Coordinates of N, CA and C and ligand atoms in Angstrom, one line a residue:
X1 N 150.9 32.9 153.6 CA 150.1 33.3 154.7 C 148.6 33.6 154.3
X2 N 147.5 33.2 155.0 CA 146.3 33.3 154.7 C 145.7 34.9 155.2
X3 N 145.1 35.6 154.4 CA 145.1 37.2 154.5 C 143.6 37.2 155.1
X4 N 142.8 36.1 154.7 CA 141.2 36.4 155.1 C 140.7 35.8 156.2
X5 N 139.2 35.9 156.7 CA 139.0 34.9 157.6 C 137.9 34.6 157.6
X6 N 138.3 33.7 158.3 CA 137.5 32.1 157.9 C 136.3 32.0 159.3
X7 N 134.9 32.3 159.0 CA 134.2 32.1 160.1 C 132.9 30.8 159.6
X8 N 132.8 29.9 160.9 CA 132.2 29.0 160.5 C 130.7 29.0 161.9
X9 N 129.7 28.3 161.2 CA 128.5 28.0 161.5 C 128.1 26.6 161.7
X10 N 127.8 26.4 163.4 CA 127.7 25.0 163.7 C 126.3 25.4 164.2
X11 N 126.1 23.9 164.7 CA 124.6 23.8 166.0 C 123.7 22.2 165.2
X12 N 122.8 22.0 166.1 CA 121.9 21.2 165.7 C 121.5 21.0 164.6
X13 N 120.1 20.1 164.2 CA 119.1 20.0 163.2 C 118.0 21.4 163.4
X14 N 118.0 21.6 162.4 CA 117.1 23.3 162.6 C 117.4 24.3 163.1
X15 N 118.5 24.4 163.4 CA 119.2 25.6 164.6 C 118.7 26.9 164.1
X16 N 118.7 27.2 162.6 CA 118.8 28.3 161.7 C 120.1 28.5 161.0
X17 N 120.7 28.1 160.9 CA 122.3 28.2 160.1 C 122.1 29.1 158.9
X18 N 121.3 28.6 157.8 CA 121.5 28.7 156.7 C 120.9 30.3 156.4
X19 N 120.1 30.3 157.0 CA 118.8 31.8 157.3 C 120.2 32.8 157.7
X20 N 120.8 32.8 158.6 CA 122.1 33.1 159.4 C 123.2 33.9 158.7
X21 N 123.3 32.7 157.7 CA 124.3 32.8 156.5 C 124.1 33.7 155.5
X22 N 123.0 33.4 155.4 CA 122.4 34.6 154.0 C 122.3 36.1 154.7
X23 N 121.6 36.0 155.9 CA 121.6 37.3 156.4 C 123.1 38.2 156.8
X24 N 124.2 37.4 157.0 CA 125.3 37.8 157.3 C 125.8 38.1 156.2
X25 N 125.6 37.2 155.2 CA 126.6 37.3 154.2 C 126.0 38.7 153.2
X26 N 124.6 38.8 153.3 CA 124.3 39.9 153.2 C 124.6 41.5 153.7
X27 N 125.2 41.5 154.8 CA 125.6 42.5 155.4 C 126.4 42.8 155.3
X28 N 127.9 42.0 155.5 CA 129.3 41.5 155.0 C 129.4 42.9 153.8
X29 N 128.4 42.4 152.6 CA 128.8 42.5 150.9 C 128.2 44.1 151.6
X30 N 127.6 44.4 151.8 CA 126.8 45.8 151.9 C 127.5 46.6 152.6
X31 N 128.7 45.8 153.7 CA 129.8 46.5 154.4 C 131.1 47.0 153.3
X32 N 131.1 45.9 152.1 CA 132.2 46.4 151.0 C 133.2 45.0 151.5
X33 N 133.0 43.3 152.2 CA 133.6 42.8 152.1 C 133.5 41.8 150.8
X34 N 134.6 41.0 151.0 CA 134.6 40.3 149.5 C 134.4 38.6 150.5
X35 N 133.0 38.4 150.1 CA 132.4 37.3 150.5 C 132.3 36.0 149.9
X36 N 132.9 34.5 150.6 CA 132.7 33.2 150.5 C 131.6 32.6 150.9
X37 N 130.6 32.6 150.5 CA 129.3 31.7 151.4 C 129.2 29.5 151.0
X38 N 129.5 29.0 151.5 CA 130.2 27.6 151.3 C 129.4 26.6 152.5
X39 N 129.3 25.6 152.4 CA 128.9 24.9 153.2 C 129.6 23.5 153.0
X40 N 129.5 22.5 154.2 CA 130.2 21.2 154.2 C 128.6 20.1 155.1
X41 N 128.6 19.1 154.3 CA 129.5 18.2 153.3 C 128.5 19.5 152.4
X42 N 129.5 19.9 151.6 CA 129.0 20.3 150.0 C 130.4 21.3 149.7
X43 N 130.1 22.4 148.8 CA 130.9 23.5 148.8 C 131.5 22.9 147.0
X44 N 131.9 22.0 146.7 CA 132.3 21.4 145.2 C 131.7 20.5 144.9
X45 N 131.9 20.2 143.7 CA 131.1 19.5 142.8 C 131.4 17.7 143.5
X46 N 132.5 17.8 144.2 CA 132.4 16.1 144.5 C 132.1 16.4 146.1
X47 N 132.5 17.2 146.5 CA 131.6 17.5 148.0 C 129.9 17.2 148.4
X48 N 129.3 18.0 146.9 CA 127.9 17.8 146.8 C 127.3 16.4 146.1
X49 N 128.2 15.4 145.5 CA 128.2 14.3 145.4 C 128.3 13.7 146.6
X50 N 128.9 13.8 147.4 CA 129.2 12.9 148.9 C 127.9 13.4 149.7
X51 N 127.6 14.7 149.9 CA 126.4 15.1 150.5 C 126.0 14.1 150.2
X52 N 125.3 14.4 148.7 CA 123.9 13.5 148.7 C 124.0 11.2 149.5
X53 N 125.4 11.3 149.3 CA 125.6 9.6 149.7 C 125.3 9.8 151.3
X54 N 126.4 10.7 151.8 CA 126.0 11.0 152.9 C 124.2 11.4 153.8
X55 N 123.8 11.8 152.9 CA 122.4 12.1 153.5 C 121.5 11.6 153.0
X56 N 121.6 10.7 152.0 CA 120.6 9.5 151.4 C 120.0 8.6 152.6
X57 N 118.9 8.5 152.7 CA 118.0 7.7 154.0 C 118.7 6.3 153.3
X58 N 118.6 6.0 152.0 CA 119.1 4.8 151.6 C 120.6 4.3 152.5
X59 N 121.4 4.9 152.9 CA 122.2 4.8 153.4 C 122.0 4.7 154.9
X60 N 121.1 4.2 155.3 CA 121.0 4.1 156.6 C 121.9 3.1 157.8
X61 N 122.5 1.7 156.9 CA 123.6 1.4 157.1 C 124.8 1.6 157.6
X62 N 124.7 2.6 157.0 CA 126.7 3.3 156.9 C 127.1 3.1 158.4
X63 N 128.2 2.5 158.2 CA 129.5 2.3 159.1 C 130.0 3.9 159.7
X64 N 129.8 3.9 160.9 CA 130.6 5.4 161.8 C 131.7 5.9 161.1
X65 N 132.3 4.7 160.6 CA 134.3 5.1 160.2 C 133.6 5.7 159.0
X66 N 133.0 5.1 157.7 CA 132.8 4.8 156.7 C 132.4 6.7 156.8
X67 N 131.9 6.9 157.4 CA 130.8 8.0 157.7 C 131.6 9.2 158.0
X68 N 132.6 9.1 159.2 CA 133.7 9.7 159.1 C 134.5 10.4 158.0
X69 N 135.1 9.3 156.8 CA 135.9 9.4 156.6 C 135.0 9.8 155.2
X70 N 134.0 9.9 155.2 CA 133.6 10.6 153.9 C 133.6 12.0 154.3
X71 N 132.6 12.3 155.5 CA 132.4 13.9 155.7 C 134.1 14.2 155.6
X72 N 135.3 13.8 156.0 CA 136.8 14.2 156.1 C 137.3 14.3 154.3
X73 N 137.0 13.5 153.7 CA 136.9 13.2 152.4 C 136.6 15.0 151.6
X74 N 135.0 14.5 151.7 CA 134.8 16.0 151.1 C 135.4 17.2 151.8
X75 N 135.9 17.3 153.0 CA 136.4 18.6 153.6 C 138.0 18.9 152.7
X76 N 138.6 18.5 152.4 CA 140.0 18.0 152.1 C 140.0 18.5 150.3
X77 N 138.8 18.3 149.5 CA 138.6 18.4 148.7 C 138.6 20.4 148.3
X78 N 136.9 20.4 149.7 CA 136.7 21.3 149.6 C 137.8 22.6 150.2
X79 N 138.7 22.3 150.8 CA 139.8 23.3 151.6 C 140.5 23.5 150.1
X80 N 140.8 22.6 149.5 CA 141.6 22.6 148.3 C 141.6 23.8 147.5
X81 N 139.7 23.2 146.9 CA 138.7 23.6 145.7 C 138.5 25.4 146.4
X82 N 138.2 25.7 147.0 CA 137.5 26.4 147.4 C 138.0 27.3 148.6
X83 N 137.9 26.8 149.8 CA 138.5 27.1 151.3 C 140.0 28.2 150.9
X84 N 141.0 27.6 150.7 CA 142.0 28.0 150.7 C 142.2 28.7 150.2
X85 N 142.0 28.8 148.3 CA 142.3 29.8 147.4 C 141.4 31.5 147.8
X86 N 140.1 31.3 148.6 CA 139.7 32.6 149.1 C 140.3 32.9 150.1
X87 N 140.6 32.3 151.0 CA 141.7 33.0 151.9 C 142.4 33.8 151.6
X88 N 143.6 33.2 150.5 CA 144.5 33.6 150.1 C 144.2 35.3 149.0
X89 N 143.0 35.4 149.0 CA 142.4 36.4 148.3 C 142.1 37.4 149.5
X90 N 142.2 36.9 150.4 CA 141.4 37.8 151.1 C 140.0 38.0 151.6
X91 N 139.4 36.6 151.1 CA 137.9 36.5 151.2 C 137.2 36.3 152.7
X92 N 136.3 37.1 152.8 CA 135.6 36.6 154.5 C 134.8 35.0 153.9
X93 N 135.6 33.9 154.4 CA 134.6 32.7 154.1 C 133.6 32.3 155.0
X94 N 132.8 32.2 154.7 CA 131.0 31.7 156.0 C 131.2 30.4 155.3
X95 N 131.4 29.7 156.3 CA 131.1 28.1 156.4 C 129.9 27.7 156.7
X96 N 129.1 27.0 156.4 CA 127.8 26.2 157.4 C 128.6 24.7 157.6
X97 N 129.3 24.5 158.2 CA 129.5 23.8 159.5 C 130.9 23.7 159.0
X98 N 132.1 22.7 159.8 CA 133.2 22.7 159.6 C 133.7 21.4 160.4
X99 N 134.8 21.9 161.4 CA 135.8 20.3 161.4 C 134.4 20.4 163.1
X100 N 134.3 21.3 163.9 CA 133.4 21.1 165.3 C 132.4 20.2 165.0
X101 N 131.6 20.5 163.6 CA 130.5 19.3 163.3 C 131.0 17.7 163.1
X102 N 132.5 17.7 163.1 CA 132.9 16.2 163.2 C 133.3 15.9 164.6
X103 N 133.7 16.6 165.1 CA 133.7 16.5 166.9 C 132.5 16.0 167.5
X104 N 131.4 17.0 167.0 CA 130.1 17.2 167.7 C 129.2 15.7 167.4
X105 N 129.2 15.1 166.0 CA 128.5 14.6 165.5 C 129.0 12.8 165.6
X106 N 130.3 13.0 165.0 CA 130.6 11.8 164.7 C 131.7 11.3 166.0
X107 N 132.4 12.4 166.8 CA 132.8 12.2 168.1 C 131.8 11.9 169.1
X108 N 131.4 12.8 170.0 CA 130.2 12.6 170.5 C 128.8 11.4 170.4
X109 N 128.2 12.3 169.4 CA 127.9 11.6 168.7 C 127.2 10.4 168.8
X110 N 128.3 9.7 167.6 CA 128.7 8.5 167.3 C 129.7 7.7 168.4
X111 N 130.0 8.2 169.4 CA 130.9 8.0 170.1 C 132.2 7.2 169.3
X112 N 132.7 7.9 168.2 CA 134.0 7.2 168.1 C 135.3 7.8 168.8
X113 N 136.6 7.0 168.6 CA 137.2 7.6 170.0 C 137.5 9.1 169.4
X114 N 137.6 9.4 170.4 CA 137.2 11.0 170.0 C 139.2 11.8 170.1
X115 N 140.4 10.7 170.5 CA 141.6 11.3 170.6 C 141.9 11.1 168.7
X116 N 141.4 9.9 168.1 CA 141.7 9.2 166.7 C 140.0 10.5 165.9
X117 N 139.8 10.7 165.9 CA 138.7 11.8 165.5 C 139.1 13.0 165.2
X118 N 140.0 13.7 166.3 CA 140.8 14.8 166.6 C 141.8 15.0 165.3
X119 N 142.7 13.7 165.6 CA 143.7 13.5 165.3 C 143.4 13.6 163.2
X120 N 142.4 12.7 162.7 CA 141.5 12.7 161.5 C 141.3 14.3 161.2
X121 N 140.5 14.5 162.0 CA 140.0 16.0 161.8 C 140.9 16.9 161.4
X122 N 142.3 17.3 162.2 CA 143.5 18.0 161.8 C 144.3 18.0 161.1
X123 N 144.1 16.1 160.4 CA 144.8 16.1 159.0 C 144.3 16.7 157.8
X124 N 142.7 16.0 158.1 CA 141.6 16.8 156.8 C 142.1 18.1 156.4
X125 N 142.1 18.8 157.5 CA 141.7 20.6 157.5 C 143.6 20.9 157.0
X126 N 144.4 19.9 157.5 CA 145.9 20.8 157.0 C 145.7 21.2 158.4
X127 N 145.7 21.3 159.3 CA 145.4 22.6 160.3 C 144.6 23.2 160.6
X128 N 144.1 24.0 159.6 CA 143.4 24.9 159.1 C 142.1 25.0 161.0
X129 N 142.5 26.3 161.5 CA 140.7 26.1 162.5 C 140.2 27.7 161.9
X130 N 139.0 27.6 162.6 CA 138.4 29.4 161.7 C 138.6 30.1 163.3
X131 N 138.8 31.4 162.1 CA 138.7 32.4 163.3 C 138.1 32.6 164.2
X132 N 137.1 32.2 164.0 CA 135.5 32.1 164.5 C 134.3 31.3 164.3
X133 N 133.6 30.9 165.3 CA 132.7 29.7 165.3 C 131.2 30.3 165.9
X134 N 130.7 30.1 165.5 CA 129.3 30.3 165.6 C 128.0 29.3 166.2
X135 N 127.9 29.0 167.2 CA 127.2 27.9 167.5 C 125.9 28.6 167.6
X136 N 124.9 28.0 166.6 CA 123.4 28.3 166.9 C 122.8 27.4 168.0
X137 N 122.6 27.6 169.4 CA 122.4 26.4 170.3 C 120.8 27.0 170.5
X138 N 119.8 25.6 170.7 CA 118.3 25.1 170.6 C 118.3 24.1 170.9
X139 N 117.2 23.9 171.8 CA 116.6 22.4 172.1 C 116.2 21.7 170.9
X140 N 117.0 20.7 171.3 CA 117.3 19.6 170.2 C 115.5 19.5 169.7
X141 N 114.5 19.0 170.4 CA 113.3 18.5 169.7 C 112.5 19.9 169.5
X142 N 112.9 21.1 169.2 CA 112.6 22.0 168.7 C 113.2 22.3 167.7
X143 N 114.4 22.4 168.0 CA 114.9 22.1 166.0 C 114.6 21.0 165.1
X144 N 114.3 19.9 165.7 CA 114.2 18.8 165.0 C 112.3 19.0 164.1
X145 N 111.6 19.6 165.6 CA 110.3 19.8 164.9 C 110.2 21.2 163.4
X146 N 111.4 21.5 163.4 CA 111.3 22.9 162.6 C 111.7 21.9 161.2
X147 N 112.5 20.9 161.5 CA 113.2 20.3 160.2 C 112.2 19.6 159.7
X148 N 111.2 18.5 160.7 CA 110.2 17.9 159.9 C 109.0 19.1 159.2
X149 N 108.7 20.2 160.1 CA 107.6 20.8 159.9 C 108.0 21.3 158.4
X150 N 109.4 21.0 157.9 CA 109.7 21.7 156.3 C 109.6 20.2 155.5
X151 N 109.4 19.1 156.2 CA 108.9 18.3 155.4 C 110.2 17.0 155.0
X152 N 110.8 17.4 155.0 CA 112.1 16.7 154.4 C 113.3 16.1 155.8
X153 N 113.5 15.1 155.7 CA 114.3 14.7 157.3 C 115.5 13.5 156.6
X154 N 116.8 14.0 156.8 CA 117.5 13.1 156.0 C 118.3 11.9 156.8
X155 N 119.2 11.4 156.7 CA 119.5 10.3 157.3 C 120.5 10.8 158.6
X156 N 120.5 12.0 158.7 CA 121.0 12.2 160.3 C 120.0 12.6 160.9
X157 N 118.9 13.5 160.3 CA 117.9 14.0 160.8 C 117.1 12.9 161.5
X158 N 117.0 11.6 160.9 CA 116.1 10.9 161.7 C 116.9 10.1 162.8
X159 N 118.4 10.4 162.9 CA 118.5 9.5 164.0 C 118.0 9.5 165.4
X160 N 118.0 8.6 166.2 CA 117.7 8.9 167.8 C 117.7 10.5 168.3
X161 N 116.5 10.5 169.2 CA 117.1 11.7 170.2 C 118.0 12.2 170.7
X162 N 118.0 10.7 171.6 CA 119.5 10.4 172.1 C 120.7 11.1 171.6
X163 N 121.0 10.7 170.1 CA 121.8 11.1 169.5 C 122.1 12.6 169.1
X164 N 120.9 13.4 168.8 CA 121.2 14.7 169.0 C 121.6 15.4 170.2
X165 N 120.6 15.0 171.0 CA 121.2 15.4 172.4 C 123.0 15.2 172.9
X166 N 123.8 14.2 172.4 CA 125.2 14.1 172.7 C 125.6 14.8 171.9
X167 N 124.7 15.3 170.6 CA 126.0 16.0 169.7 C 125.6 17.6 170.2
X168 N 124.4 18.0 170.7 CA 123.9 19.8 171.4 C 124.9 19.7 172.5
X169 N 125.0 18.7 173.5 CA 126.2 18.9 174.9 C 127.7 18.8 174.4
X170 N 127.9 18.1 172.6 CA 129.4 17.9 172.6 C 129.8 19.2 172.0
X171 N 128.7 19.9 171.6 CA 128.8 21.4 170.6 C 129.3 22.1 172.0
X172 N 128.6 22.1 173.1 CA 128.4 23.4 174.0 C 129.8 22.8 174.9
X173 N 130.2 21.2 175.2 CA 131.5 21.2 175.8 C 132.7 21.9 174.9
X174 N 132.6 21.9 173.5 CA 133.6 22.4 172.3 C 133.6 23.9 172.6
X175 N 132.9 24.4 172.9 CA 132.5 25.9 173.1 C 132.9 26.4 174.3
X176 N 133.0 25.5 176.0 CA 133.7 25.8 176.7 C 135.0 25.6 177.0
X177 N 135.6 24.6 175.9 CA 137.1 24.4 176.0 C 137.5 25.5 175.1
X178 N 137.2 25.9 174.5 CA 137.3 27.1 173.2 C 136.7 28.3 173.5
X179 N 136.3 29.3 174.6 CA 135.2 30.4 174.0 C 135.8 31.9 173.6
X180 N 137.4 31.8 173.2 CA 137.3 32.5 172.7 C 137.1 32.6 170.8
X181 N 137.2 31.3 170.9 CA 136.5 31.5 169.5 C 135.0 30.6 169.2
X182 N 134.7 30.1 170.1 CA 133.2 29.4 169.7 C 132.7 30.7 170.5
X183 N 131.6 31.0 169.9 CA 130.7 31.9 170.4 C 129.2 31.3 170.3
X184 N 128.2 31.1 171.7 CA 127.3 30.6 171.5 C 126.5 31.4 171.2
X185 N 125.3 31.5 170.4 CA 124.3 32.1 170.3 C 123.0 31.2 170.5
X186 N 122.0 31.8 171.5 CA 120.8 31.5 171.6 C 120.0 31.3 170.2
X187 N 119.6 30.5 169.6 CA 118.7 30.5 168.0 C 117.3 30.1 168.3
X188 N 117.1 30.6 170.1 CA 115.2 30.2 169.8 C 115.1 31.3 169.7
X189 N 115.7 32.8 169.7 CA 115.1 34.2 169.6 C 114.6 34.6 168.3
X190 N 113.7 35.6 168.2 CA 113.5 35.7 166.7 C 114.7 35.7 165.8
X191 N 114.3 35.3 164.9 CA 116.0 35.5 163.9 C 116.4 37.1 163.5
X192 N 115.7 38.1 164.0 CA 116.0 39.6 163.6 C 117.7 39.4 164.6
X193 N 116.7 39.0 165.8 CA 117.3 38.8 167.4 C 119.0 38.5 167.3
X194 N 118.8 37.3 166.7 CA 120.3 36.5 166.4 C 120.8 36.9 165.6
X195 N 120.4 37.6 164.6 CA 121.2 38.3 163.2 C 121.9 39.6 164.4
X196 N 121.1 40.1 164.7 CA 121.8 41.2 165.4 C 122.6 40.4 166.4
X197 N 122.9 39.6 166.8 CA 123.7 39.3 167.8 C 125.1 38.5 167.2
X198 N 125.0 38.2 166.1 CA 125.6 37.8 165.3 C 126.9 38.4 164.3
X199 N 125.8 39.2 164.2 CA 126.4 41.2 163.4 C 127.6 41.6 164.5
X200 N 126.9 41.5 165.5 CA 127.6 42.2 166.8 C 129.4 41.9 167.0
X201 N 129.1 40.1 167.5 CA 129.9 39.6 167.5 C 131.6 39.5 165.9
X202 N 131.0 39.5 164.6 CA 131.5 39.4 163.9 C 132.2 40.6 163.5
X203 N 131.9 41.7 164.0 CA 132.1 43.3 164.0 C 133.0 43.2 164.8
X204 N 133.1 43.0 165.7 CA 134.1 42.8 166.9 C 135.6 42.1 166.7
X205 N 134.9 40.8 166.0 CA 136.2 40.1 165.4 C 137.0 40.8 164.1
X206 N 136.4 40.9 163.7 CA 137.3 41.7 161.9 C 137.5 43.1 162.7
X207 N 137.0 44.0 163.7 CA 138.0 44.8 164.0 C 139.2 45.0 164.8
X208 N 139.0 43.6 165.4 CA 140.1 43.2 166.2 C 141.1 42.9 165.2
X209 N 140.8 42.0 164.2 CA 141.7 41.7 163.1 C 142.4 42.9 162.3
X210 N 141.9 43.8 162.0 CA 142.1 45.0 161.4 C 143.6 45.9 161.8
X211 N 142.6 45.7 163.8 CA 144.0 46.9 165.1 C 145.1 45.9 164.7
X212 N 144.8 44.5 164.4 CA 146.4 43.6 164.7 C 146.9 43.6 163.5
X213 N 146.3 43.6 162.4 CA 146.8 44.1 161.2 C 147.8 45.5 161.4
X214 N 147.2 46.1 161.7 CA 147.5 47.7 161.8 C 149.1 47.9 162.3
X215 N 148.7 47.4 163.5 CA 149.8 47.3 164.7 C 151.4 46.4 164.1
X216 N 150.8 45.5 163.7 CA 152.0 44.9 162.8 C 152.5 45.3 161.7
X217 N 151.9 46.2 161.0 CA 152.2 46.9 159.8 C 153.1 48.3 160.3
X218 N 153.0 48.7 161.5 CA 153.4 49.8 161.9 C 155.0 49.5 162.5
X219 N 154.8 48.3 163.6 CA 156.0 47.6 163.2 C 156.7 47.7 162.7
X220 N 156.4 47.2 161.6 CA 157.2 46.7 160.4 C 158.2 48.0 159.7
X221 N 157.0 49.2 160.0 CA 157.8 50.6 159.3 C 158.6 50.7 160.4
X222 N 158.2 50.6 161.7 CA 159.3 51.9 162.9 C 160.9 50.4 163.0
Ligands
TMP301 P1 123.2 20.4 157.3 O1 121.9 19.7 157.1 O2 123.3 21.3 158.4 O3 123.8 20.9 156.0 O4 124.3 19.2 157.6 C1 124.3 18.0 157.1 C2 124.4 16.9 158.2 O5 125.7 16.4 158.3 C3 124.0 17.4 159.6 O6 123.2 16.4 160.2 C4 125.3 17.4 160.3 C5 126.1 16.3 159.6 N1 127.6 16.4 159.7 C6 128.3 15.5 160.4 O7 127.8 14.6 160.9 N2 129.7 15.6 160.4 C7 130.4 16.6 159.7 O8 131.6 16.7 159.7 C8 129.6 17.6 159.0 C9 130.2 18.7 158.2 C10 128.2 17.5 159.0

């Protein structure tokens, strides 16, 4: 049985994720938790080989499936490598993004069929969904201008508007079939703004975790 939990970080190009991550994971360790900070496509050494194919402008080409089935590739690797064995430790894992970024991006998206997507997605992961999801939601061409204004735009970065725009409505439809575990957060507020709202929500969840711990251990004695 897996003892830790698993919270993950979605949203657009520029949302703030990674700012997000640091600041939480900062808090986390200063609370006395034993912290995973990981991201996808990356997190192992062939996960961060696939990134880079994956996000190579050179690859501008790439086939939907082909594209798919790499981001599913490195996830499978990384649940292995990484994901799982903290769990099993007990680790709070922070993801920057997870299986909703293949819903969002390459369902949506990409419009591939999205029942055979699902279906991909649930083998990759083992099952596996997080306790918790985090959607940083922002107007697509305000995150996009945050991503160029750093200078660097990679081969999803530059696709169509269009295309972000289906993957901000397929995040926020994933979030209303789901809200008890997608939680949206506004990310045009200052980032103090969202860290505290962030803090808030994750405080909530690991104490919830904690009473059901509790309660089942009490069980167990009476
Ligand atoms: P990042 O720049 O937020 O680290 O994410 C890399 C890009 O990969 C981002 O444009 C979202 C995209 N992506 C997918 O299209 N599908 C996926 O399953 C994942 C994990 C990321």
């Amino acid at each position: 049985m897996m003892r830790g939990f698993f919270i993950t970080f979605e949203g657009t190009e520029g949302s703030g994720k990674s700012t997000q991550i640091n600041i939480l994971a900062r808090y986390l360790i200063r609370r006395g938790y034993d912290v995973l900070k990981t991201r996808e496509p990356g997190g192992t050494g062939f996960g961060e080989q696939i990134r880079k194919v994956l996000l190579s402008v050179k690859n501008h080409g790439l086939d939907p499936r082909a594209e798919l089935f790499l981001y599913l590739a490195g996830r499978s690797q990384h649940l292995e490598e990484a994901v799982f064995p903290a769990l099993q430790k007990g680790k709070v894992v922070l993801c920057d993004r997870f299986s909703d970024a293949t819903l969002a991006y390459q369902g949506f998206g990409r419009r591939l069929d999205m029942k055979t997507v699902r279906t991909a997605v649930k083998y990759a992961a083992k099952g596996l969904s997080p306790d918790l999801t985090l959607l940083l939601d922002l107007d697509v061409r305000l995150g996009l201008d945050r991503v160029r204004n750093r200078g660097k735009c990679d081969r999803m970065d530059r696709e169509q508007l269009e295309f972000h725009k289906r993957v901000r409505a397929g995040y926020l439809r994933l979030a209303e079939t789901e809200p008890d575990r997608i939680k949206v957060v506004a990310a045009a507020q200052e980032k103090e703004a969202v860290a505290g709202e962030i803090q808030a929500v994750v405080e909530q969840h690991l104490r919830c975790r904690t009473a059901v711990k509790q309660n089942k251990g009490k069980t167990r004695v009476a």
